[in-house]
Amino acid sequence: MKEDGDVVTLELEKMEEDGVVEYLKKVGEHEVRSEEQQAAGGRVVMMESQALQDPVAEPHGAEPAAAGAPPAVVPGKEFTRTCKGLVVVLVGGYVLLQLLPSSLDYLAIIPAKTIPFVWTVFTAGYIEQVLPGAIGSSLGLLFCGKDIEPVWGRKEFLKFIILVNSICGVLAFCFAVALYYVTGKESFLVTPLSGFHGALAGFLVGLKQLLPNLELPMCFFWKIKAKWMPFFVLCFSTIMAFIVPDSINFLPTLLSGMYVSWIYLRYFQRNPLTGLKGDPSDDFSFPSLFPDAMRPVTDPVANLFDRMLCARSRPSELALPVSDPAKASRRRERGERVLEERLAADHAADTEAPAQGHSTAED
C-alpha cells in the first residue's frame, strides 16, 4: 500500500507539475501576446503622432491652419463637369444671339419691357451679348469653379449661381429704373442688360472665404490675393464707369453680385467645413472686404448686419454671455472641475479592469 501510495503521490505531483507548466505556458503566451499588442499599439501611436508632427505641404499662397480650425481647402486642379456644362450654356447663348438677334428682347433685361417679360430677370444672367464677355465669363467660371465646386458640392454650387443671378437680375432692373428717374435718360430703360458677371463677382467673394491667401494672376507678373479681389474689382469697375459711360450698365450687377453673395455666405449657407449655418468669423466680416482705413465707415454697416441677421445664423451655444468677467471665470472653474472628475473616474475604471482580469486568471 505504501508503494501504491507513493505511485499515486508521484502521479499527483506529476499532474500538478504538468498543470503548473501548462499554466505557466498559458501565462507566458498571454504575456507575449500582450507585449506584441503593446508594441503594435506603440507603432500605431508613433505613426499617428508622426503623421501629426510631419509638416504638410500647404497650397501655394495659403497660410498654415490654426489648431481647432476647419480643414484647409486645397485649390482644385481640374475643371469640373458642371463648369464645362455652364460654359456650353454661355457660349450657346452668345451663338443664339448671333443667329437670332431678336431673341435678345426675350432673354435679356430691357427695363421698359420687363413687366410683360418677367422671366428675363432669371435668364439674363446666362446671356452674353459680345464675344469678349462670353470668353471672359467662360474662363472665370472654369478657373473659379474648379476651386469652389469641390468644396461646396454640385448642388450648392448650382444653387449659388441661380440665386445670385436671379437676385442680380431683379436689382439690375431696379437700378436701371432708379437711374432713369434720377437722370431722365431713356437709354437706361431701353438698354439690354445681361451677362454672367454678377455670378463671377459672387465667385470672388466665395474665394475670399475659402482661399483668402490664394494668389490670383492679374496680368503678366502681377498677382493679387483672393481676399482683396472683391475690393479691387469694385474700385476698378467704379473708375471704368466714369471713363467709359457705357460700362455703368455693368456696375449695378457687379455690386449686386458681391453684396448678395456675401449676405448669403455670411448668414445663410450651411458651411461645408464646419457644419454651421453661415460664417460668423472675423475674417469674413463686412469690414474685411475693405482696407482697415475704411473701418469708420464699414463698422457701422457691419453692426447693422449683425443685429438684423446674426441672431438667426449663429448657434445658441456660441452666444453665451461673457460680458461679466466674474461669471466667465466661475463658468470656467466649474467646467474644469467637471472635467477633472470625469478624467479621475475614467482613470479609476481603467485601473480596476486589469486588476479584475488578473484575479480571474489566478482563479
PDB file of N, CA and C in Angstrom, residues 2 68 70 108 115 121 172 223 303 313:
ATOM      1  N   LYS A   2       1.984   1.131   0.665  1.00  0.00           N
ATOM      2  CA  LYS A   2       2.874   2.279   0.692  1.00  0.00           C
ATOM      3  C   LYS A   2       3.404   2.586  -0.673  1.00  0.00           C
ATOM      4  N   GLY A  68      -7.573  73.559 -34.108  1.00  0.00           N
ATOM      5  CA  GLY A  68      -9.008  73.606 -33.943  1.00  0.00           C
ATOM      6  C   GLY A  68      -9.749  74.237 -35.093  1.00  0.00           C
ATOM      7  N   PRO A  70     -11.169  74.605 -39.056  1.00  0.00           N
ATOM      8  CA  PRO A  70     -11.700  73.628 -40.013  1.00  0.00           C
ATOM      9  C   PRO A  70     -10.629  73.206 -40.990  1.00  0.00           C
ATOM     10  N   ALA A 108     -32.817  88.971 -72.461  1.00  0.00           N
ATOM     11  CA  ALA A 108     -32.120  89.989 -71.675  1.00  0.00           C
ATOM     12  C   ALA A 108     -33.119  90.911 -70.995  1.00  0.00           C
ATOM     13  N   ILE A 115     -41.831  94.246 -67.465  1.00  0.00           N
ATOM     14  CA  ILE A 115     -43.112  93.932 -66.844  1.00  0.00           C
ATOM     15  C   ILE A 115     -43.852  92.838 -67.621  1.00  0.00           C
ATOM     16  N   VAL A 121     -35.522  88.389 -65.913  1.00  0.00           N
ATOM     17  CA  VAL A 121     -34.653  88.613 -64.760  1.00  0.00           C
ATOM     18  C   VAL A 121     -33.951  87.320 -64.345  1.00  0.00           C
ATOM     19  N   ALA A 172     -30.734  94.724 -60.864  1.00  0.00           N
ATOM     20  CA  ALA A 172     -30.331  95.478 -62.055  1.00  0.00           C
ATOM     21  C   ALA A 172     -31.513  96.219 -62.657  1.00  0.00           C
ATOM     22  N   LYS A 223       0.299  89.708 -59.324  1.00  0.00           N
ATOM     23  CA  LYS A 223      -0.677  88.829 -58.690  1.00  0.00           C
ATOM     24  C   LYS A 223      -1.307  89.550 -57.506  1.00  0.00           C
ATOM     25  N   ASN A 303     -22.222  96.275 -37.995  1.00  0.00           N
ATOM     26  CA  ASN A 303     -23.050  96.144 -36.794  1.00  0.00           C
ATOM     27  C   ASN A 303     -24.529  96.056 -37.151  1.00  0.00           C
ATOM     28  N   SER A 313     -28.424  83.132 -37.407  1.00  0.00           N
ATOM     29  CA  SER A 313     -27.421  82.307 -38.071  1.00  0.00           C
ATOM     30  C   SER A 313     -26.462  81.649 -37.105  1.00  0.00           C
TER      31      SER A 313
END
